[in-house]
Short mmCIF file of C-alpha atoms in Angstrom, two decimals:
data_model
loop_
_atom_site.label_atom_id
_atom_site.label_comp_id
_atom_site.label_asym_id
_atom_site.label_seq_id
_atom_site.Cartn_x
_atom_site.Cartn_y
_atom_site.Cartn_z
CA UNK A 1 30.54 28.35 -39.95
CA UNK A 2 27.11 28.56 -38.14
CA UNK A 3 25.35 25.72 -37.05
CA UNK A 4 21.98 27.82 -38.35
CA UNK A 5 22.38 29.40 -41.55
CA UNK A 6 19.62 31.82 -41.66
CA UNK A 7 18.64 34.17 -45.59
CA UNK A 8 18.77 36.07 -47.28
CA UNK A 9 20.11 38.26 -44.15
CA UNK A 10 18.12 41.57 -45.58
CA UNK A 11 15.40 41.40 -47.56
CA UNK A 12 13.32 44.90 -49.10
CA UNK A 13 10.01 43.69 -50.75
CA UNK A 14 7.00 45.73 -52.08
CA UNK A 15 3.72 46.00 -49.90
CA UNK A 16 1.42 42.25 -50.96
CA UNK A 17 4.55 40.77 -52.04
CA UNK A 18 5.17 37.03 -51.08
CA UNK A 19 7.42 36.22 -49.10
CA UNK A 20 10.34 33.38 -47.68
CA UNK A 21 12.96 33.38 -45.28
CA UNK A 22 14.94 30.29 -44.93
CA UNK A 23 16.86 28.50 -43.11
CA UNK A 24 19.28 25.73 -43.17
CA UNK A 25 21.16 23.25 -40.18
CA UNK A 26 23.63 21.25 -39.26
CA UNK A 27 22.73 19.60 -35.94
CA UNK A 28 19.72 16.71 -35.68
CA UNK A 29 17.26 18.39 -33.98
CA UNK A 30 14.01 18.02 -31.25
CA UNK A 31 12.53 21.44 -32.30
CA UNK A 32 13.18 24.92 -34.52
CA UNK A 33 11.81 27.70 -33.63
CA UNK A 34 10.70 30.95 -35.83
CA UNK A 35 10.50 33.79 -33.96
CA UNK A 36 9.90 38.10 -34.25
CA UNK A 37 11.44 40.76 -32.62
CA UNK A 38 9.95 44.79 -34.38
CA UNK A 39 12.10 47.10 -34.17
CA UNK A 40 12.51 49.07 -30.11
CA UNK A 41 10.73 44.95 -28.87
CA UNK A 42 10.00 41.98 -27.53
CA UNK A 43 10.95 38.58 -29.84
CA UNK A 44 7.71 36.74 -29.89
CA UNK A 45 7.90 32.76 -30.84
CA UNK A 46 6.00 32.65 -34.55
CA UNK A 47 6.71 28.21 -34.64
CA UNK A 48 7.72 25.69 -33.18
CA UNK A 49 7.81 22.93 -35.47
CA UNK A 50 9.37 19.72 -35.82
CA UNK A 51 8.25 18.08 -39.29
CA UNK A 52 5.71 18.92 -42.01
CA UNK A 53 4.13 22.90 -41.76
CA UNK A 54 2.66 24.87 -39.09
CA UNK A 55 -0.28 27.53 -40.67
CA UNK A 56 -1.32 31.10 -38.96
CA UNK A 57 -3.01 34.20 -40.27
CA UNK A 58 -0.64 34.56 -42.73
CA UNK A 59 2.07 32.76 -41.71
CA UNK A 60 3.11 29.94 -43.40
CA UNK A 61 6.23 27.64 -42.01
CA UNK A 62 7.19 24.46 -42.95
CA UNK A 63 10.43 21.64 -42.44
CA UNK A 64 12.18 18.34 -43.86
CA UNK A 65 14.03 17.24 -41.56
CA UNK A 66 16.17 15.04 -43.77
CA UNK A 67 17.15 18.31 -45.59
CA UNK A 68 17.92 20.76 -42.37
CA UNK A 69 15.77 22.91 -43.68
CA UNK A 70 13.24 25.12 -42.60
CA UNK A 71 11.30 28.51 -44.42
CA UNK A 72 9.34 30.48 -44.10
CA UNK A 73 6.00 32.21 -45.66
CA UNK A 74 4.47 35.32 -45.32
CA UNK A 75 1.78 35.75 -48.21
CA UNK A 76 0.38 39.20 -49.16
CA UNK A 77 3.09 41.12 -46.36
CA UNK A 78 2.01 44.05 -44.78
CA UNK A 79 4.48 46.77 -43.34
CA UNK A 80 4.01 46.16 -39.83
CA UNK A 81 5.77 42.22 -41.19
CA UNK A 82 9.35 44.69 -40.26
CA UNK A 83 10.64 43.36 -38.08
CA UNK A 84 13.41 40.55 -37.85
CA UNK A 85 11.87 36.64 -38.16
CA UNK A 86 15.02 35.13 -36.61
CA UNK A 87 15.60 30.62 -35.88
CA UNK A 88 16.95 28.24 -33.93
CA UNK A 89 17.14 24.54 -33.25
CA UNK A 90 17.00 22.94 -30.32
CA UNK A 91 19.21 19.66 -31.07
CA UNK A 92 18.47 16.12 -29.83
CA UNK A 93 19.97 15.67 -26.01
CA UNK A 94 20.56 19.18 -25.69
CA UNK A 95 19.15 21.66 -22.77
CA UNK A 96 20.08 24.47 -24.99
CA UNK A 97 18.97 26.08 -28.37
CA UNK A 98 21.47 27.48 -31.18
CA UNK A 99 20.13 30.40 -32.95
CA UNK A 100 20.54 32.29 -36.52
CA UNK A 101 21.57 36.11 -36.74
CA UNK A 102 18.21 36.29 -37.51
CA UNK A 103 17.16 37.79 -41.28
CA UNK A 104 15.75 41.89 -41.57
CA UNK A 105 12.18 42.24 -43.54
CA UNK A 106 11.08 45.78 -44.41
CA UNK A 107 8.06 45.87 -46.18
CA UNK A 108 7.29 49.29 -47.75
CA UNK A 109 4.19 50.31 -48.82
CA UNK B 1 -0.57 32.03 -21.07
CA UNK B 2 2.77 31.71 -20.96
CA UNK B 3 4.73 35.39 -18.47
CA UNK B 4 8.65 35.67 -18.60
CA UNK B 5 8.80 38.54 -16.41
CA UNK B 6 11.87 40.18 -15.81
CA UNK B 7 12.27 42.47 -12.71
CA UNK B 8 14.00 46.05 -14.47
CA UNK B 9 12.98 47.16 -17.81
CA UNK B 10 15.53 50.14 -18.38
CA UNK B 11 19.01 49.68 -15.22
CA UNK B 12 21.92 52.23 -15.29
CA UNK B 13 24.69 51.28 -12.98
CA UNK B 14 28.24 52.26 -12.75
CA UNK B 15 31.53 50.34 -12.70
CA UNK B 16 31.96 48.01 -10.42
CA UNK B 17 28.41 47.28 -8.50
CA UNK B 18 27.33 44.28 -8.10
CA UNK B 19 23.91 44.45 -10.28
CA UNK B 20 21.43 41.51 -10.16
CA UNK B 21 19.06 40.56 -12.74
CA UNK B 22 15.91 39.07 -11.95
CA UNK B 23 12.69 36.65 -14.80
CA UNK B 24 10.15 34.72 -13.19
CA UNK B 25 8.12 32.39 -15.26
CA UNK B 26 4.78 31.18 -14.21
CA UNK B 27 4.94 28.36 -16.73
CA UNK B 28 6.20 25.90 -14.65
CA UNK B 29 9.52 25.36 -17.67
CA UNK B 30 12.47 23.43 -17.43
CA UNK B 31 14.22 25.14 -18.75
CA UNK B 32 15.40 28.91 -18.59
CA UNK B 33 18.11 30.65 -20.36
CA UNK B 34 19.81 33.91 -20.42
CA UNK B 35 20.88 35.32 -23.30
CA UNK B 36 22.14 38.89 -24.26
CA UNK B 37 21.81 40.65 -27.45
CA UNK B 38 24.23 43.61 -29.67
CA UNK B 39 23.84 45.02 -33.04
CA UNK B 40 26.15 42.49 -35.26
CA UNK B 41 25.88 39.89 -32.82
CA UNK B 42 22.81 38.73 -32.46
CA UNK B 43 21.43 36.23 -29.11
CA UNK B 44 24.77 34.71 -27.46
CA UNK B 45 23.97 32.57 -24.51
CA UNK B 46 25.60 33.44 -20.96
CA UNK B 47 24.37 30.58 -18.72
CA UNK B 48 20.95 28.35 -19.22
CA UNK B 49 19.66 26.44 -16.53
CA UNK B 50 17.80 22.90 -16.63
CA UNK B 51 16.42 22.23 -13.59
CA UNK B 52 16.65 23.38 -9.79
CA UNK B 53 19.81 23.65 -8.43
CA UNK B 54 21.41 23.65 -11.74
CA UNK B 55 23.14 25.29 -14.59
CA UNK B 56 25.06 25.27 -17.52
CA UNK B 57 27.71 28.17 -19.26
CA UNK B 58 26.64 29.20 -22.45
CA UNK B 59 29.00 30.74 -24.74
CA UNK B 60 29.59 34.15 -23.14
CA UNK B 61 29.71 33.27 -19.21
CA UNK B 62 32.44 34.84 -17.35
CA UNK B 63 31.92 38.02 -15.67
CA UNK B 64 27.85 36.45 -14.66
CA UNK B 65 27.46 34.24 -12.48
CA UNK B 66 23.61 32.35 -12.05
CA UNK B 67 21.54 31.72 -9.38
CA UNK B 68 17.83 29.42 -9.39
CA UNK B 69 17.23 28.32 -6.03
CA UNK B 70 12.70 28.04 -7.00
CA UNK B 71 12.13 26.35 -10.65
CA UNK B 72 10.26 29.96 -12.20
CA UNK B 73 13.16 32.37 -11.29
CA UNK B 74 16.87 32.56 -12.45
CA UNK B 75 18.87 35.24 -11.08
CA UNK B 76 21.56 36.73 -13.27
CA UNK B 77 24.71 38.19 -11.49
CA UNK B 78 27.26 41.06 -12.83
CA UNK B 79 29.52 40.25 -9.65
CA UNK B 80 31.30 43.66 -10.79
CA UNK B 81 29.59 45.33 -13.79
CA UNK B 82 32.24 46.87 -16.37
CA UNK B 83 31.48 48.89 -19.13
CA UNK B 84 31.38 45.95 -22.05
CA UNK B 85 28.54 44.51 -20.10
CA UNK B 86 25.89 47.79 -21.28
CA UNK B 87 24.26 45.23 -23.03
CA UNK B 88 20.32 43.75 -23.29
CA UNK B 89 19.99 41.33 -21.13
CA UNK B 90 16.61 38.45 -22.85
CA UNK B 91 15.35 36.26 -20.14
CA UNK B 92 13.35 32.90 -21.57
CA UNK B 93 12.18 29.80 -21.01
CA UNK B 94 11.26 26.28 -22.60
CA UNK B 95 9.69 22.88 -22.63
CA UNK B 96 10.37 19.99 -24.02
CA UNK B 97 6.72 21.35 -25.34
CA UNK B 98 6.19 25.01 -25.69
CA UNK B 99 7.79 27.33 -27.70
CA UNK B 100 10.28 29.26 -26.95
CA UNK B 101 9.45 32.59 -24.10
CA UNK B 102 10.85 35.48 -23.17
CA UNK B 103 10.75 38.08 -21.40
CA UNK B 104 11.09 41.60 -22.92
CA UNK B 105 14.91 43.02 -21.48
CA UNK B 106 16.44 44.66 -19.72
CA UNK B 107 18.04 47.28 -20.89
CA UNK B 108 21.96 48.19 -18.83
CA UNK B 109 24.03 51.05 -18.94
CA UNK B 110 27.30 50.28 -16.86
CA UNK B 111 28.56 53.87 -16.46
#
């Protein structure tokens, strides 16, 4: 079983919809990262979280350390949000990162 | 703004060649990583380094080696390139208090 599980694997939405992508992990962590990769593009960091909630524009990320769960929300989705979203965790006492398989989001106009 | 720079965007090499992929970061990050990304397989860790001259094997180190002689530079070496090493190679850097930063990637084709 993968240490980082994302759901859904694929998601199609209409423009304007509210979107939620979930990430569950099984190890103790020092931080969780949400990453975005557009088709044919590089990977960019959206958020780094160790507790609570962060917001940047239409993107909101939350984390519940006790439940080992994080969500990425996109409000008022737009076709330019179409990308793969990847959850990654940094385990305690470890310099490595563990990645989810990614969620492919398609937002239709 | 953190910058992670990979030396080549596209590279074509022949089977058996020795290949060097270079990565430089400008934010004094302790940790640097080499991943490969293949369709359907996601990101797989080849090697990482948490300090100068320190290296740790990742999930798929076979056929690869690395070098970190200076803190800002992490090199990935394919000792004898093979066709199954055709892939997108991504370098990343990280410190305890910073987000993970990736380079733009090197698409390597081995023929």
